[in-house]
Amino acid sequence: MKKAKKTKAPIQKTALDRVTARLRTALRREITNIIEIGKLLIESRKHLQHGEWQAWLAENFDLSYRTAHRYVSAAEYLAKSDTVAHFANLSPTVLYALAEGHYNEQEQAAILAAIRERRVDEDAAWAICEKLAPADDDADDAADTDDGGEDDGAVEDADISAILDGPPPAVPPPAPNPPPTDFALRDFDQAIGTLNRLKTKPSTQFAQTIHSADDLESIEAFIRAVMKARRQ
């Protein structure tokens, strides 16, 4: 008689497994809502005259111009991306940063590749960028020796004897390790470089910035603090 096949017992889900599943669903909804809001904001602009959108936002929603612009940027970014099927694995912070160009091409490609397999939040994105930073090169270059042929005689033997009998050669101190990549300083330098290119433009051209006057004053104070620290 044939023995009956044993069936595997169903895996019992724990309370934590159920919480994990619900949380993943909620996080997917969060990104889905961001994209939906962005699409609706893009659609709303089609029904307004140039310059009316910001006033319309203030009149109808408790939503700053900057926040609305971030929704729009996120929706536009994902519309051009080939990873839309995996966008739910992005945290909103990382999605906004991608849409606003805060990562270089290599970092962006690595983050988008990672979300095909797992969720990427701000900490995970930071870890990805750190791995892509140039590695410290602590190894000393090996001396390139060349025999130059067979032993040529007593002169070479005398030189060898002098080396062997004499004091050991002085070993130069190892080169100091280069400091780790400072990503905040890199972003600051890029921002200052951009402002340096734009300073030849008339200031009135930037009056419609999404940043408030308070934001600009805060940045001015920060740059002054950096200037003071550099002079010291």
XYZ file of C-alpha atoms in Angstrom:
232
model
C 0.000 0.000 0.000
C 1.164 3.518 -0.807
C 1.911 5.652 2.163
C -0.114 8.815 2.402
C 1.923 11.960 1.723
C 2.547 14.120 4.715
C 1.238 17.638 4.362
C 3.166 20.501 5.868
C 1.452 22.261 8.701
C 0.439 25.817 7.779
C 2.773 28.491 9.095
C 1.140 30.275 11.997
C 1.338 34.054 11.783
C 2.243 35.790 14.988
C 0.768 39.060 16.158
C 3.976 40.793 15.055
C 3.648 39.297 11.558
C 0.147 40.747 11.300
C 1.336 44.164 12.516
C 4.199 44.042 9.995
C 1.816 43.284 7.128
C -0.571 46.088 8.135
C 2.299 48.547 8.498
C 3.611 47.673 5.029
C 0.154 48.269 3.616
C -0.085 51.630 5.380
C 3.348 52.676 4.078
C 2.358 51.742 0.537
C -0.769 53.854 0.944
C 1.373 56.767 2.126
C 3.413 56.781 -1.090
C 0.294 56.123 -3.173
C -1.375 59.152 -1.584
C 1.661 61.324 -2.310
C 1.557 60.374 -5.984
C -2.209 60.853 -6.179
C -1.973 64.290 -4.552
C 0.839 65.232 -6.925
C -1.180 64.175 -9.968
C -4.210 66.155 -8.808
C -2.078 69.240 -8.200
C -0.599 68.903 -11.677
C -4.129 68.637 -13.082
C -5.268 71.702 -11.105
C -2.624 73.896 -12.742
C -4.139 73.198 -16.142
C -7.318 74.998 -15.047
C -5.604 78.121 -13.702
C -3.913 81.074 -15.322
C -0.202 81.660 -14.883
C 0.493 83.023 -11.393
C -2.865 81.951 -9.944
C -1.867 78.549 -8.593
C -0.183 79.704 -5.384
C -3.134 81.911 -4.435
C -5.535 79.056 -5.212
C -3.554 76.758 -2.905
C -3.615 79.282 -0.050
C -7.350 79.853 -0.453
C -8.411 76.202 -0.582
C -5.867 74.171 1.374
C -3.679 74.303 4.468
C -0.767 73.469 2.189
C 2.363 75.524 1.657
C 3.632 76.203 -1.837
C 6.822 74.266 -1.082
C 4.929 71.184 0.121
C 2.670 71.267 -2.937
C 5.690 71.586 -5.191
C 7.266 68.521 -3.557
C 4.116 66.481 -4.239
C 4.239 67.582 -7.871
C 7.952 66.822 -8.204
C 7.468 63.338 -6.733
C 4.618 62.539 -9.120
C 6.565 63.836 -12.123
C 9.665 61.909 -11.092
C 7.864 58.581 -10.814
C 6.059 59.194 -14.094
C 9.489 59.142 -15.786
C 10.902 56.242 -13.756
C 10.996 52.582 -14.781
C 10.683 51.470 -11.141
C 7.063 52.529 -10.641
C 6.141 48.954 -9.709
C 8.467 49.186 -6.706
C 7.908 52.810 -5.639
C 6.068 51.675 -2.493
C 9.449 50.576 -1.122
C 10.621 54.193 -1.031
C 10.112 56.284 2.073
C 8.586 59.717 1.326
C 11.799 61.455 2.425
C 13.920 59.504 -0.063
C 11.330 59.933 -2.807
C 11.363 63.711 -2.353
C 15.173 63.729 -2.311
C 15.294 61.723 -5.556
C 12.754 64.002 -7.215
C 14.711 67.111 -6.155
C 18.036 65.753 -7.435
C 19.789 65.377 -4.077
C 21.625 62.231 -5.235
C 24.113 61.858 -8.058
C 23.485 59.421 -10.908
C 25.380 56.543 -9.309
C 23.642 56.954 -5.952
C 20.238 57.277 -7.617
C 20.766 54.102 -9.656
C 21.831 52.168 -6.544
C 18.798 53.335 -4.551
C 16.389 52.440 -7.358
C 18.023 49.023 -7.688
C 17.684 48.446 -3.934
C 13.936 49.143 -3.839
C 13.364 46.202 -6.173
C 14.190 43.975 -3.192
C 13.570 45.941 -0.003
C 12.287 49.159 1.518
C 14.708 52.082 1.440
C 14.293 54.822 4.027
C 16.594 57.776 4.721
C 19.053 55.708 6.788
C 19.232 52.969 4.152
C 19.800 55.554 1.409
C 22.586 57.116 3.461
C 24.222 53.693 3.893
C 24.018 53.096 0.134
C 25.718 56.439 -0.554
C 28.452 55.698 1.985
C 29.230 52.389 0.271
C 29.603 54.207 -3.041
C 32.070 56.717 -1.592
C 35.719 56.184 -2.664
C 37.385 53.608 -0.397
C 40.353 54.600 1.751
C 43.581 53.399 0.177
C 45.822 52.423 3.105
C 48.042 50.011 1.234
C 51.526 51.260 0.454
C 52.714 50.824 -3.095
C 55.069 47.868 -3.298
C 58.553 48.645 -4.507
C 59.028 47.665 -8.096
C 62.182 45.589 -8.100
C 64.119 44.511 -11.159
C 66.941 41.966 -11.039
C 68.670 43.569 -13.985
C 70.452 40.328 -14.846
C 72.856 38.030 -12.990
C 75.348 39.051 -10.290
C 78.021 41.125 -12.007
C 80.906 40.677 -9.605
C 82.563 41.801 -6.450
C 81.204 45.358 -6.558
C 77.633 44.155 -6.314
C 78.626 41.636 -3.611
C 80.218 44.433 -1.594
C 77.087 46.524 -1.883
C 74.949 43.633 -0.708
C 77.275 42.925 2.212
C 77.190 46.585 3.240
C 73.407 46.513 3.271
C 73.215 43.257 5.200
C 75.882 44.215 7.762
C 74.756 47.789 8.220
C 71.864 49.177 10.241
C 68.371 48.517 8.988
C 67.093 51.154 6.586
C 64.770 53.796 7.979
C 61.124 53.012 7.304
C 59.069 56.048 6.388
C 55.985 56.599 8.521
C 52.764 55.343 6.952
C 50.712 57.905 5.079
C 47.779 59.194 7.112
C 44.394 57.835 6.202
C 42.304 60.267 4.184
C 39.307 61.568 6.121
C 35.954 59.871 5.423
C 33.676 61.498 2.887
C 31.646 64.296 4.470
C 28.337 64.109 2.591
C 26.963 67.231 4.292
C 30.005 69.242 3.194
C 29.676 67.852 -0.320
C 26.040 68.971 -0.512
C 26.985 72.394 0.899
C 29.746 72.853 -1.696
C 27.362 71.874 -4.491
C 24.745 74.343 -3.247
C 27.283 77.183 -3.006
C 28.579 76.311 -6.480
C 25.053 76.572 -7.864
C 24.460 79.925 -6.143
C 27.783 81.180 -7.462
C 26.645 80.462 -11.016
C 23.288 82.149 -10.440
C 24.552 85.337 -8.786
C 25.012 87.027 -12.180
C 21.258 86.823 -12.772
C 18.935 89.623 -11.641
C 17.624 88.969 -8.165
C 14.062 89.696 -9.253
C 14.190 86.550 -11.370
C 14.120 84.484 -8.186
C 11.363 86.374 -6.390
C 8.883 83.591 -7.218
C 10.943 80.986 -5.346
C 9.025 78.347 -3.433
C 10.995 79.318 -0.319
C 9.623 81.933 2.042
C 11.463 85.069 3.118
C 12.013 83.417 6.507
C 13.670 80.459 4.752
C 16.000 82.768 2.849
C 16.888 84.750 5.973
C 17.642 81.515 7.806
C 19.953 80.418 4.989
C 21.641 83.829 4.998
C 22.286 83.532 8.736
C 23.656 80.028 8.268
C 26.071 81.138 5.518
C 27.245 84.052 7.683
C 27.936 81.583 10.495
C 29.971 79.432 8.097
C 31.903 82.535 6.965
C 32.694 83.422 10.593
C 33.871 79.873 11.353
C 36.094 79.811 8.256
C 37.745 83.136 9.108
C 38.564 81.872 12.578
